[in-house]
CSV table of C-alpha atoms in Angstrom, one decimal:
chain,number,residue,atom,x,y,z
A,209,MET,CA,17.6,45.5,74.9
A,210,SER,CA,17.9,45.7,71.2
A,211,ALA,CA,21.3,45.4,69.4
A,212,THR,CA,21.5,49.2,69.4
A,213,GLY,CA,20.8,49.5,73.1
A,214,ARG,CA,17.4,51.0,72.7
A,215,SER,CA,14.7,49.5,74.9
A,216,LEU,CA,11.7,48.5,72.7
A,217,GLY,CA,9.4,48.1,75.7
A,218,HIS,CA,6.0,46.5,74.9
A,219,VAL,CA,5.5,45.7,71.3
A,220,VAL,CA,2.2,44.4,69.8
A,221,VAL,CA,2.4,42.3,66.6
A,222,ILE,CA,-0.8,42.2,64.7
A,223,GLY,CA,-1.0,39.0,62.7
A,224,ALA,CA,0.3,35.5,63.5
A,225,GLY,CA,1.3,34.3,60.1
A,226,ILE,CA,4.9,33.3,59.6
A,227,ALA,CA,5.9,37.0,59.3
A,228,GLY,CA,4.2,38.1,62.5
A,229,LEU,CA,5.6,35.1,64.4
A,230,ALA,CA,9.1,35.6,63.1
A,231,ALA,CA,8.9,39.3,64.2
A,232,ALA,CA,7.7,38.2,67.7
A,233,HIS,CA,10.6,35.7,67.9
A,234,ARG,CA,13.1,38.3,67.0
A,235,LEU,CA,11.6,41.0,69.3
A,236,LEU,CA,12.0,38.6,72.3
A,237,GLY,CA,15.6,38.3,71.4
A,238,CYS,CA,15.9,42.1,71.6
A,239,GLY,CA,14.4,42.1,75.1
A,240,ALA,CA,11.0,43.4,74.2
A,241,ARG,CA,7.7,42.4,75.9
A,242,VAL,CA,5.6,40.9,73.1
A,243,THR,CA,1.9,40.4,72.5
A,244,VAL,CA,0.7,38.9,69.2
A,245,LEU,CA,-2.9,39.4,68.1
A,246,GLU,CA,-4.4,37.0,65.6
A,247,ALA,CA,-8.0,37.4,64.3
A,248,GLY,CA,-8.3,33.7,63.3
A,249,ASP,CA,-8.4,30.6,65.5
A,250,ARG,CA,-5.0,29.4,64.6
A,251,VAL,CA,-1.5,30.6,63.9
A,252,GLY,CA,0.5,30.1,60.6
A,253,GLY,CA,-1.4,31.9,57.9
A,254,LYS,CA,-0.7,30.1,54.6
A,255,LEU,CA,1.3,27.4,56.4
A,256,LEU,CA,-1.3,24.8,57.3
A,257,PRO,CA,-0.6,21.2,58.5
A,258,GLY,CA,-3.2,18.6,57.7
A,259,GLU,CA,-3.9,14.9,57.2
A,260,ILE,CA,-5.3,12.7,54.5
A,261,ALA,CA,-5.9,8.9,54.7
A,262,GLY,CA,-3.9,8.8,58.0
A,263,VAL,CA,-0.8,10.6,56.4
A,264,ARG,CA,0.4,14.0,57.5
A,265,VAL,CA,0.4,16.6,54.7
A,266,ASP,CA,0.7,20.3,54.0
A,267,LEU,CA,-2.5,22.0,52.9
A,268,GLY,CA,-0.6,25.2,52.1
A,269,ALA,CA,3.0,25.9,51.3
A,270,GLU,CA,5.1,22.7,51.3
A,271,SER,CA,8.7,23.9,51.0
A,272,MET,CA,11.0,26.8,51.6
A,273,LEU,CA,13.9,28.1,49.7
A,274,ALA,CA,17.1,26.9,51.3
A,275,ARG,CA,19.5,29.1,49.4
A,276,ARG,CA,18.3,32.0,51.5
A,277,PRO,CA,19.1,31.5,55.2
A,278,GLU,CA,16.1,33.0,57.1
A,279,ALA,CA,13.6,30.1,57.1
A,280,VAL,CA,16.1,27.3,57.7
A,281,THR,CA,17.8,29.3,60.5
A,282,LEU,CA,14.4,30.0,62.1
A,283,ALA,CA,13.4,26.4,61.9
A,284,ARG,CA,16.6,25.4,63.7
A,285,GLU,CA,16.1,28.1,66.3
A,286,ALA,CA,12.6,26.8,66.9
A,287,GLY,CA,13.9,23.2,67.5
A,288,LEU,CA,13.1,21.7,64.1
A,289,GLY,CA,16.8,21.3,62.9
A,290,GLU,CA,16.7,17.5,62.9
A,291,ALA,CA,13.4,17.5,61.0
A,292,LEU,CA,14.7,19.6,58.1
A,293,GLN,CA,14.6,17.4,54.9
A,294,PRO,CA,15.4,18.2,51.3
A,295,PRO,CA,13.2,16.9,48.5
A,296,ALA,CA,13.8,13.2,47.7
A,297,THR,CA,13.9,14.2,44.0
A,298,ALA,CA,14.5,17.5,42.3
A,299,THR,CA,13.4,16.2,38.9
A,300,ALA,CA,10.2,17.8,37.5
A,301,SER,CA,8.3,18.0,34.2
A,302,ILE,CA,6.3,20.4,32.2
A,303,TRP,CA,3.0,19.2,30.6
A,304,THR,CA,2.9,21.0,27.3
A,305,ARG,CA,2.2,20.4,23.6
A,306,GLY,CA,0.4,17.2,24.6
A,307,ALA,CA,3.1,15.5,26.6
A,308,LEU,CA,5.0,15.5,29.9
A,309,ARG,CA,8.5,16.8,29.0
A,310,PRO,CA,11.5,17.1,31.3
A,311,MET,CA,11.8,20.5,33.0
A,312,PRO,CA,14.7,22.3,31.2
A,313,LYS,CA,17.8,23.2,33.1
A,314,GLY,CA,20.1,26.1,32.5
A,315,HIS,CA,17.5,28.9,32.8
A,316,VAL,CA,16.7,31.7,35.2
A,317,MET,CA,12.9,31.6,35.9
A,318,GLY,CA,12.4,30.1,32.5
A,319,VAL,CA,14.7,32.5,30.6
A,320,PRO,CA,17.5,30.5,29.0
A,321,GLY,CA,21.2,31.3,28.5
A,322,THR,CA,21.1,29.4,25.1
A,323,ALA,CA,18.3,28.2,22.8
A,324,ALA,CA,19.5,24.6,23.3
A,325,ALA,CA,18.5,24.8,27.0
A,326,LEU,CA,14.8,24.7,26.0
A,327,SER,CA,15.1,22.0,23.3
A,328,GLY,CA,12.2,19.6,23.7
A,329,VAL,CA,9.9,22.2,25.2
A,330,LEU,CA,9.8,24.8,22.5
A,331,SER,CA,9.0,24.3,18.8
A,332,ASP,CA,11.8,24.7,16.2
A,333,GLU,CA,10.4,28.1,15.4
A,334,GLY,CA,10.5,29.1,19.1
A,335,LEU,CA,14.1,27.9,19.4
A,336,ALA,CA,15.1,29.9,16.3
A,337,ARG,CA,13.5,33.0,17.7
A,338,ILE,CA,15.7,32.8,20.8
A,339,GLU,CA,18.8,32.8,18.6
A,340,ARG,CA,17.7,36.3,17.2
A,341,ASP,CA,18.3,37.9,20.7
A,342,ALA,CA,22.0,38.4,20.0
A,343,ASP,CA,21.3,40.5,17.0
A,344,LEU,CA,18.5,42.7,18.3
A,345,PRO,CA,19.1,46.3,19.5
A,346,ARG,CA,18.7,47.1,23.2
A,347,THR,CA,15.2,46.8,24.7
A,348,GLU,CA,14.7,49.5,27.3
A,349,THR,CA,13.4,48.6,30.7
A,350,GLY,CA,12.8,52.0,32.2
A,351,ASP,CA,12.2,52.0,35.9
A,352,ASP,CA,10.4,48.7,35.7
A,353,VAL,CA,8.9,46.4,33.1
A,354,ALA,CA,6.7,43.3,33.0
A,355,VAL,CA,8.6,40.1,32.8
A,356,GLY,CA,6.6,38.7,30.0
A,357,GLU,CA,6.7,41.9,27.9
A,358,TYR,CA,10.5,42.1,28.1
A,359,VAL,CA,11.3,38.5,27.6
A,360,ALA,CA,8.8,38.2,24.7
A,361,ALA,CA,10.5,41.2,23.0
A,362,ARG,CA,13.9,39.6,23.3
A,363,LEU,CA,13.2,35.9,22.9
A,364,GLY,CA,9.7,35.6,21.6
A,365,ARG,CA,6.3,34.8,23.2
A,366,GLU,CA,6.8,31.0,23.1
A,367,VAL,CA,9.5,31.2,25.8
A,368,VAL,CA,7.1,33.2,28.0
A,369,ASP,CA,4.0,31.1,27.3
A,370,ARG,CA,5.6,27.7,27.6
A,371,LEU,CA,8.0,28.2,30.5
A,372,VAL,CA,8.2,31.6,32.1
A,373,GLU,CA,4.5,31.8,32.6
A,374,PRO,CA,4.0,28.5,34.4
A,375,LEU,CA,7.1,29.1,36.6
A,376,LEU,CA,6.0,32.6,37.6
A,377,GLY,CA,2.5,31.4,37.9
A,378,GLY,CA,3.6,28.9,40.5
A,379,VAL,CA,5.1,31.7,42.6
A,380,TYR,CA,2.4,34.4,42.2
A,381,ALA,CA,-0.6,32.8,40.6
A,382,GLY,CA,-0.4,35.8,38.3
A,383,ASP,CA,0.1,36.9,34.7
A,384,ALA,CA,3.7,37.0,33.4
A,385,TYR,CA,2.7,39.9,31.2
A,386,ARG,CA,1.8,42.0,34.3
A,387,ILE,CA,4.3,40.8,36.9
A,388,SER,CA,7.1,43.2,37.6
A,389,MET,CA,10.6,42.0,36.6
A,390,ARG,CA,12.2,44.4,39.0
A,391,SER,CA,10.4,43.0,42.0
A,392,ALA,CA,9.8,39.3,41.0
A,393,VAL,CA,13.1,38.5,39.2
A,394,PRO,CA,15.5,41.2,40.2
A,395,GLN,CA,18.6,39.5,38.8
A,396,LEU,CA,17.0,39.4,35.4
A,397,PHE,CA,16.1,43.0,35.7
A,398,GLN,CA,19.7,43.9,36.5
A,399,ALA,CA,20.9,41.8,33.6
A,400,ALA,CA,18.5,43.6,31.3
A,401,ARG,CA,19.8,46.9,32.4
A,402,THR,CA,23.5,46.0,31.9
A,403,HIS,CA,23.3,43.8,28.7
A,404,THR,CA,21.9,44.3,25.3
A,405,SER,CA,21.5,40.5,24.9
A,406,LEU,CA,19.2,38.9,27.5
A,407,THR,CA,20.7,35.4,26.9
A,408,GLU,CA,24.2,36.9,27.5
A,409,GLY,CA,23.0,38.4,30.7
A,410,VAL,CA,21.5,35.0,31.8
A,411,ARG,CA,24.8,33.3,31.1
A,412,GLU,CA,26.6,35.9,33.3
A,413,ILE,CA,24.1,35.2,36.1
A,414,GLN,CA,24.8,31.4,35.7
A,415,ALA,CA,28.6,32.0,35.7
A,416,LYS,CA,28.5,34.0,38.9
A,417,ALA,CA,26.4,31.3,40.6
A,418,ALA,CA,28.9,28.7,39.5
A,419,ALA,CA,31.8,30.8,40.8
A,420,GLN,CA,30.1,31.0,44.2
A,421,GLN,CA,30.0,27.2,44.2
A,422,GLN,CA,26.5,27.0,45.8
A,423,THR,CA,26.0,23.5,47.1
A,424,GLY,CA,23.2,21.8,48.9
A,425,PRO,CA,19.5,21.6,48.1
A,426,VAL,CA,17.7,24.6,46.6
A,427,PHE,CA,14.6,23.8,48.6
A,428,MET,CA,14.0,22.3,52.0
A,429,GLY,CA,11.0,20.7,53.7
A,430,ILE,CA,10.2,19.6,57.3
A,431,ALA,CA,9.4,16.0,58.2
A,432,GLY,CA,5.7,16.1,59.0
A,433,GLY,CA,5.2,19.2,56.9
A,434,ILE,CA,6.2,22.9,56.6
A,435,GLY,CA,3.0,23.6,58.6
A,436,ARG,CA,5.0,22.5,61.7
A,437,LEU,CA,7.2,25.6,61.4
A,438,PRO,CA,4.7,28.3,62.7
A,439,LEU,CA,3.5,26.0,65.4
A,440,ALA,CA,7.1,25.5,66.6
A,441,VAL,CA,7.9,29.2,66.4
A,442,ALA,CA,4.7,30.0,68.3
A,443,GLU,CA,5.7,27.5,71.0
A,444,SER,CA,9.1,29.1,71.3
A,445,VAL,CA,7.6,32.6,71.5
A,446,ARG,CA,5.3,31.5,74.4
A,447,ALA,CA,8.2,29.6,76.1
A,448,ARG,CA,10.2,32.9,76.1
A,449,GLY,CA,7.4,34.9,77.7
A,450,GLY,CA,5.6,36.1,74.6
A,451,GLU,CA,1.8,36.2,74.6
A,452,ILE,CA,-0.2,35.0,71.5
A,453,LEU,CA,-3.9,35.7,71.5
A,454,THR,CA,-5.9,33.9,68.8
A,455,GLY,CA,-9.5,34.8,68.0
A,456,THR,CA,-8.5,38.4,68.8
A,457,PRO,CA,-8.8,40.8,65.8
A,458,ALA,CA,-7.3,44.2,66.1
A,459,ARG,CA,-10.1,46.6,65.1
A,460,GLU,CA,-8.5,50.0,65.6
A,461,LEU,CA,-5.0,51.3,65.8
A,462,ARG,CA,-4.4,54.8,67.1
A,463,ARG,CA,-1.5,56.9,68.4
A,464,GLU,CA,-1.5,57.8,72.0
A,465,PRO,CA,-1.3,61.6,72.8
A,466,ALA,CA,1.7,61.0,75.0
A,467,GLY,CA,3.4,58.6,72.6
A,468,GLY,CA,3.0,54.9,71.9
A,469,TRP,CA,-0.1,53.2,70.5
A,470,ARG,CA,-3.6,52.1,71.5
A,471,ILE,CA,-4.9,48.9,69.9
A,472,THR,CA,-8.6,48.1,70.3
A,473,THR,CA,-9.8,44.5,69.9
A,474,GLY,CA,-13.3,43.3,70.4
A,475,GLU,CA,-13.0,42.9,74.1
A,476,ARG,CA,-10.0,44.9,75.3
A,477,VAL,CA,-7.7,47.8,74.8
A,478,LEU,CA,-4.0,47.3,74.7
A,479,HIS,CA,-1.3,49.9,75.0
A,480,ALA,CA,2.1,49.5,73.3
A,481,ASP,CA,5.3,51.3,72.9
A,482,ALA,CA,5.5,50.0,69.3
A,483,VAL,CA,3.4,48.0,66.8
A,484,ILE,CA,4.3,45.8,63.9
A,485,VAL,CA,1.4,45.3,61.4
A,486,ALA,CA,1.9,41.8,59.9
A,487,VAL,CA,-1.5,41.2,58.2
A,488,PRO,CA,-2.5,41.1,54.5
A,489,ALA,CA,-2.8,44.4,52.6
A,490,PRO,CA,-6.7,44.9,53.0
A,491,ALA,CA,-6.5,44.4,56.8
A,492,ALA,CA,-3.4,46.5,57.1
A,493,ALA,CA,-5.1,49.3,55.1
A,494,GLY,CA,-8.1,49.3,57.5
A,495,LEU,CA,-5.8,49.5,60.5
A,496,LEU,CA,-3.6,52.3,59.1
A,497,ARG,CA,-6.4,54.4,57.6
A,498,ALA,CA,-6.9,56.7,60.6
A,499,GLU,CA,-3.2,57.4,61.3
A,500,SER,CA,-1.6,57.0,57.8
A,501,PRO,CA,-4.2,57.5,55.1
A,502,GLY,CA,-1.4,57.6,52.5
A,503,ALA,CA,-0.2,54.1,53.4
A,504,ALA,CA,-3.7,52.8,53.6
A,505,ALA,CA,-4.5,54.0,50.1
A,506,GLU,CA,-1.5,52.3,48.7
A,507,LEU,CA,-2.3,49.1,50.5
A,508,SER,CA,-5.9,49.2,49.3
A,509,ALA,CA,-4.6,49.1,45.8
A,510,VAL,CA,-2.7,45.8,46.2
A,511,GLU,CA,-4.4,43.0,44.3
A,512,TYR,CA,-4.6,39.4,45.3
A,513,ALA,CA,-5.0,36.1,43.5
A,514,SER,CA,-7.1,33.2,44.9
A,515,MET,CA,-6.4,29.5,44.4
A,516,ALA,CA,-7.3,26.1,45.6
A,517,LEU,CA,-5.2,23.0,46.4
A,518,ILE,CA,-6.7,19.6,45.8
A,519,THR,CA,-5.0,16.8,47.8
A,520,LEU,CA,-5.7,13.2,46.7
A,521,ALA,CA,-4.6,10.0,48.4
A,522,TYR,CA,-4.4,6.6,46.5
A,523,ARG,CA,-3.6,3.0,47.2
A,524,ARG,CA,-0.1,2.3,46.0
A,525,SER,CA,-0.8,-1.2,44.8
A,526,GLY,CA,-0.9,-1.1,41.0
A,527,LEU,CA,-0.4,2.6,40.8
A,528,ARG,CA,2.2,3.9,38.3
A,529,LEU,CA,3.3,7.5,38.1
A,530,PRO,CA,6.0,9.2,36.1
A,531,GLU,CA,9.3,9.7,37.8
A,532,GLY,CA,10.0,13.1,39.5
A,533,SER,CA,8.3,15.5,41.8
A,534,GLY,CA,5.5,16.5,39.5
A,535,PHE,CA,4.8,18.9,36.7
A,536,LEU,CA,3.8,22.4,35.8
A,537,VAL,CA,1.2,23.3,33.2
A,538,PRO,CA,1.4,26.4,30.9
A,539,PRO,CA,-1.9,28.3,30.7
A,540,VAL,CA,-1.5,28.5,26.9
A,541,ASP,CA,-2.3,24.7,26.8
A,542,GLY,CA,-5.8,25.3,28.0
A,543,ARG,CA,-5.8,22.8,30.9
A,544,THR,CA,-7.6,23.4,34.2
A,545,ILE,CA,-4.9,22.5,36.7
A,546,LYS,CA,-1.8,24.7,36.7
A,547,ALA,CA,0.5,22.2,38.5
A,548,SER,CA,0.7,18.9,40.3
A,549,THR,CA,3.0,17.6,42.9
A,550,PHE,CA,3.7,13.9,43.5
A,551,ALA,CA,4.0,14.5,47.2
A,552,SER,CA,5.0,10.9,48.1
A,553,HIS,CA,7.8,11.0,45.5
A,554,LYS,CA,8.9,14.5,46.6
A,555,TRP,CA,9.0,14.0,50.4
A,556,GLY,CA,10.5,10.9,51.9
A,557,TRP,CA,8.6,11.3,55.1
A,558,ILE,CA,5.2,11.0,53.4
A,559,ALA,CA,6.2,7.7,51.8
A,560,GLU,CA,7.6,6.5,55.2
A,561,GLU,CA,4.4,7.3,57.1
A,562,ASP,CA,2.3,4.9,55.1
A,563,PRO,CA,4.1,3.0,52.3
A,564,ASP,CA,0.7,1.8,51.0
A,565,VAL,CA,-0.6,5.3,50.4
A,566,VAL,CA,0.4,7.7,47.6
A,567,VAL,CA,-0.4,11.4,48.0
A,568,LEU,CA,-0.7,13.9,45.1
A,569,ARG,CA,-1.6,17.5,45.0
A,570,THR,CA,-2.9,19.7,42.2
A,571,SER,CA,-3.6,23.4,42.2
A,572,VAL,CA,-6.1,25.6,40.3
A,573,GLY,CA,-6.6,29.3,40.1
A,574,ARG,CA,-4.8,32.3,38.7
A,575,HIS,CA,-5.2,36.1,39.1
A,576,GLY,CA,-8.5,37.1,37.5
A,577,GLU,CA,-9.9,33.6,37.2
A,578,THR,CA,-13.2,33.3,39.0
A,579,GLU,CA,-15.2,30.6,37.2
A,580,ILE,CA,-13.0,27.6,38.3
A,581,LEU,CA,-12.8,28.7,41.9
A,582,GLY,CA,-16.6,29.1,42.0
A,583,ARG,CA,-17.1,25.3,41.5
A,584,ASP,CA,-17.8,23.0,44.4
A,585,ASP,CA,-15.2,20.7,45.9
A,586,ALA,CA,-16.4,17.6,44.1
A,587,ASP,CA,-16.1,19.4,40.7
A,588,LEU,CA,-12.6,20.5,41.5
A,589,VAL,CA,-11.6,17.0,42.4
A,590,GLU,CA,-13.2,15.7,39.2
A,591,VAL,CA,-11.4,18.2,36.9
A,592,SER,CA,-8.1,17.4,38.7
A,593,ARG,CA,-8.6,13.7,38.2
A,594,ARG,CA,-9.4,14.3,34.5
A,595,ASP,CA,-6.2,16.3,33.9
A,596,LEU,CA,-4.1,13.9,35.9
A,597,ARG,CA,-5.5,11.0,33.8
A,598,GLU,CA,-4.7,12.8,30.6
A,599,ALA,CA,-1.2,13.8,31.7
A,600,THR,CA,-0.1,10.6,33.5
A,601,GLY,CA,-2.6,7.9,32.7
A,602,LEU,CA,-3.7,7.8,36.4
A,603,ASP,CA,-7.3,6.4,36.3
A,604,ALA,CA,-7.6,4.9,39.8
A,605,ALA,CA,-10.2,6.2,42.2
A,606,PRO,CA,-8.7,8.1,45.2
A,607,LEU,CA,-9.1,6.8,48.7
A,608,ARG,CA,-9.6,10.3,50.1
A,609,THR,CA,-9.6,13.9,48.7
A,610,ARG,CA,-9.3,17.3,50.4
A,611,VAL,CA,-9.9,20.7,48.8
A,612,THR,CA,-8.2,23.7,50.5
A,613,ARG,CA,-9.2,27.1,49.2
A,614,TRP,CA,-7.0,30.1,49.7
A,615,THR,CA,-9.2,33.1,48.9
A,616,ASP,CA,-7.0,36.2,48.2
A,617,GLY,CA,-4.0,34.1,49.1
A,618,LEU,CA,-1.3,35.6,47.0
A,619,PRO,CA,-0.5,39.3,46.6
A,620,GLN,CA,0.3,40.4,43.1
A,621,TYR,CA,3.5,42.2,42.1
A,622,PRO,CA,2.6,44.3,39.0
A,623,VAL,CA,4.9,46.7,37.3
A,624,GLY,CA,5.7,49.5,39.7
A,625,HIS,CA,5.4,47.3,42.8
A,626,HIS,CA,8.8,48.4,44.2
A,627,ALA,CA,7.7,52.0,44.0
A,628,ARG,CA,4.4,51.3,45.8
A,629,VAL,CA,6.2,49.5,48.6
A,630,ALA,CA,8.6,52.4,48.9
A,631,ARG,CA,5.7,54.8,49.2
A,632,ILE,CA,4.0,52.6,51.9
A,633,ARG,CA,7.2,52.4,53.9
A,634,GLY,CA,7.8,56.2,53.5
A,635,HIS,CA,4.4,56.9,55.0
A,636,VAL,CA,4.8,54.4,57.8
A,637,ALA,CA,8.3,55.8,58.7
A,638,LYS,CA,6.7,59.1,59.6
A,639,LEU,CA,5.0,57.4,62.6
A,640,PRO,CA,7.4,56.6,65.4
A,641,GLY,CA,7.0,53.0,66.7
A,642,LEU,CA,5.3,51.6,63.7
A,643,ALA,CA,6.5,49.1,61.1
A,644,VAL,CA,4.9,46.7,58.6
A,645,CYS,CA,5.9,43.3,57.2
A,646,GLY,CA,4.4,40.4,55.2
A,647,ALA,CA,4.1,38.8,51.8
A,648,GLN,CA,2.8,42.0,50.1
A,649,TYR,CA,6.1,43.8,50.3
A,650,ASP,CA,9.3,42.0,49.4
A,651,GLY,CA,8.5,38.5,48.3
A,652,VAL,CA,5.8,35.9,48.9
A,653,GLY,CA,8.0,33.0,49.9
A,654,ILE,CA,8.7,31.9,53.5
A,655,PRO,CA,12.3,33.3,53.7
A,656,ALA,CA,11.2,36.6,52.2
A,657,CYS,CA,8.3,37.0,54.7
A,658,ILE,CA,10.7,36.2,57.6
A,659,ALA,CA,13.2,38.7,56.2
A,660,SER,CA,10.6,41.4,56.0
A,661,ALA,CA,9.7,40.7,59.7
A,662,TYR,CA,13.3,41.0,60.7
A,663,ALA,CA,13.6,44.3,58.8
A,664,ALA,CA,10.5,45.6,60.7
A,665,VAL,CA,12.1,44.7,64.1
A,666,ASP,CA,15.4,46.4,63.0
A,667,GLN,CA,13.5,49.5,62.0
A,668,LEU,CA,11.9,49.7,65.5
A,669,ALA,CA,15.3,49.0,67.1
A,670,GLY,CA,16.9,51.8,65.0
A,671,ASP,CA,19.2,49.5,63.0
A,672,PRO,CA,19.3,50.9,59.5
A,673,ALA,CA,21.9,48.3,58.4
A,674,GLY,CA,19.4,45.5,59.2
A,675,VAL,CA,16.7,47.2,57.1
A,676,ALA,CA,19.1,47.7,54.2
A,677,GLU,CA,19.8,44.0,54.0
A,678,LEU,CA,16.2,43.3,53.0
A,679,THR,CA,16.2,42.3,49.3
A,680,ALA,CA,13.4,41.3,46.9
A,681,ASN,CA,14.6,37.8,45.9
A,682,PRO,CA,12.4,35.6,43.8
A,683,VAL,CA,11.0,32.9,46.0
A,684,GLN,CA,8.9,29.8,45.9
A,685,SER,CA,5.2,29.6,45.7
A,686,LEU,CA,2.4,29.0,48.1
A,687,HIS,CA,2.6,25.4,46.9
A,688,GLY,CA,6.4,25.4,46.8
A,689,GLY,CA,9.0,24.6,44.2
A,690,ALA,CA,9.1,23.2,40.7
A,691,GLY,CA,6.4,20.8,40.0
A,692,GLU,CA,3.8,22.8,41.9
């Protein structure tokens, strides 16, 4: 039984990424009978464990936000509590204006509370432009506004191009001048609506955070890799009686005349009392087109960015890298890579698995970029090595390399995204026993995806309070955290 006492019966979850698995896990706790359908041959979506030079690594997301509880709590519930591990270092850099510079502190997604916070990253002219914010008249936000557009109007383009853009690009692989401030950085949007001065609003955000006395790491990893999380959740789902069918794409979703849903796969027809659609927007649009053309049309309009991760393993002997977890790269500097993580610095468990091996990751690809991702694997490795050499002096030949491509891996959150999500959910709400969840709605990070899954279950269970708790908090990227 659910928390409200309503029997959910048989629920089919379409999609076995972390959102779908989290939904299945929660449904079993509500007493439902659960079947998960996954088109691919594995579970986990963008969470992918791998190996290089005998060392376990993540080939997708590598960390999760720890200041939100959903992901860390789910990991503990799935038996990974003892494996949770914060980064060994929280120090990162930014490669800009020809040098690796310490990542500034005292900012909110790159937006500073004072000009001094960005000293060393911005030019003297850029710092002086920030100081003008206090004297400018109000800049209206309307119902939504692009992060880059608003911040540039208040503080100048250099703040956006040198810091906001690489930080947001790490989350969405998108363009700061298109990304919705309301959806991507809601606390900044609220500050912009309540303060004339943006820097004053940021200082208030910082003061509130200090008053809450938040302690502990911002991000968390898992020894052996974040890719262990979906595997552990899937194991828990199966152990509690849930069924997970891989290689089983849902091809059609239709309402039954007498109530409930009919799901057609390539080989069988399933009947369910309720369905949660937990697949990316294009696949969700195809499934919903027959019963909810309005939702399907909105989902079809969601854009995605593609990217690639290049993982490189080196012999430690004679290797020298800068301190810290890695660095971000502003697009304005014209480099090919957009970030690098010194994985063996960042994660103690990687260094412990083989002290003689050092693992690095780089990432390439932003929304709208097609040329770089069209290159073959060897070329992506070569351009990564070239940029690493120029940034850090690393000139050694790697022992092993791996290129992992995430085609259409990250949904984009343009201005008006919140309204589109509201329209999608409005259409879906008209169909009893149907809910949606995933990265295209309320945040692309692991905790946000899990929260959207829980809200979908609460919707089916008739718990409006649970749905209301869902918030669009800014979250970490596919590659995870500052430095990549």
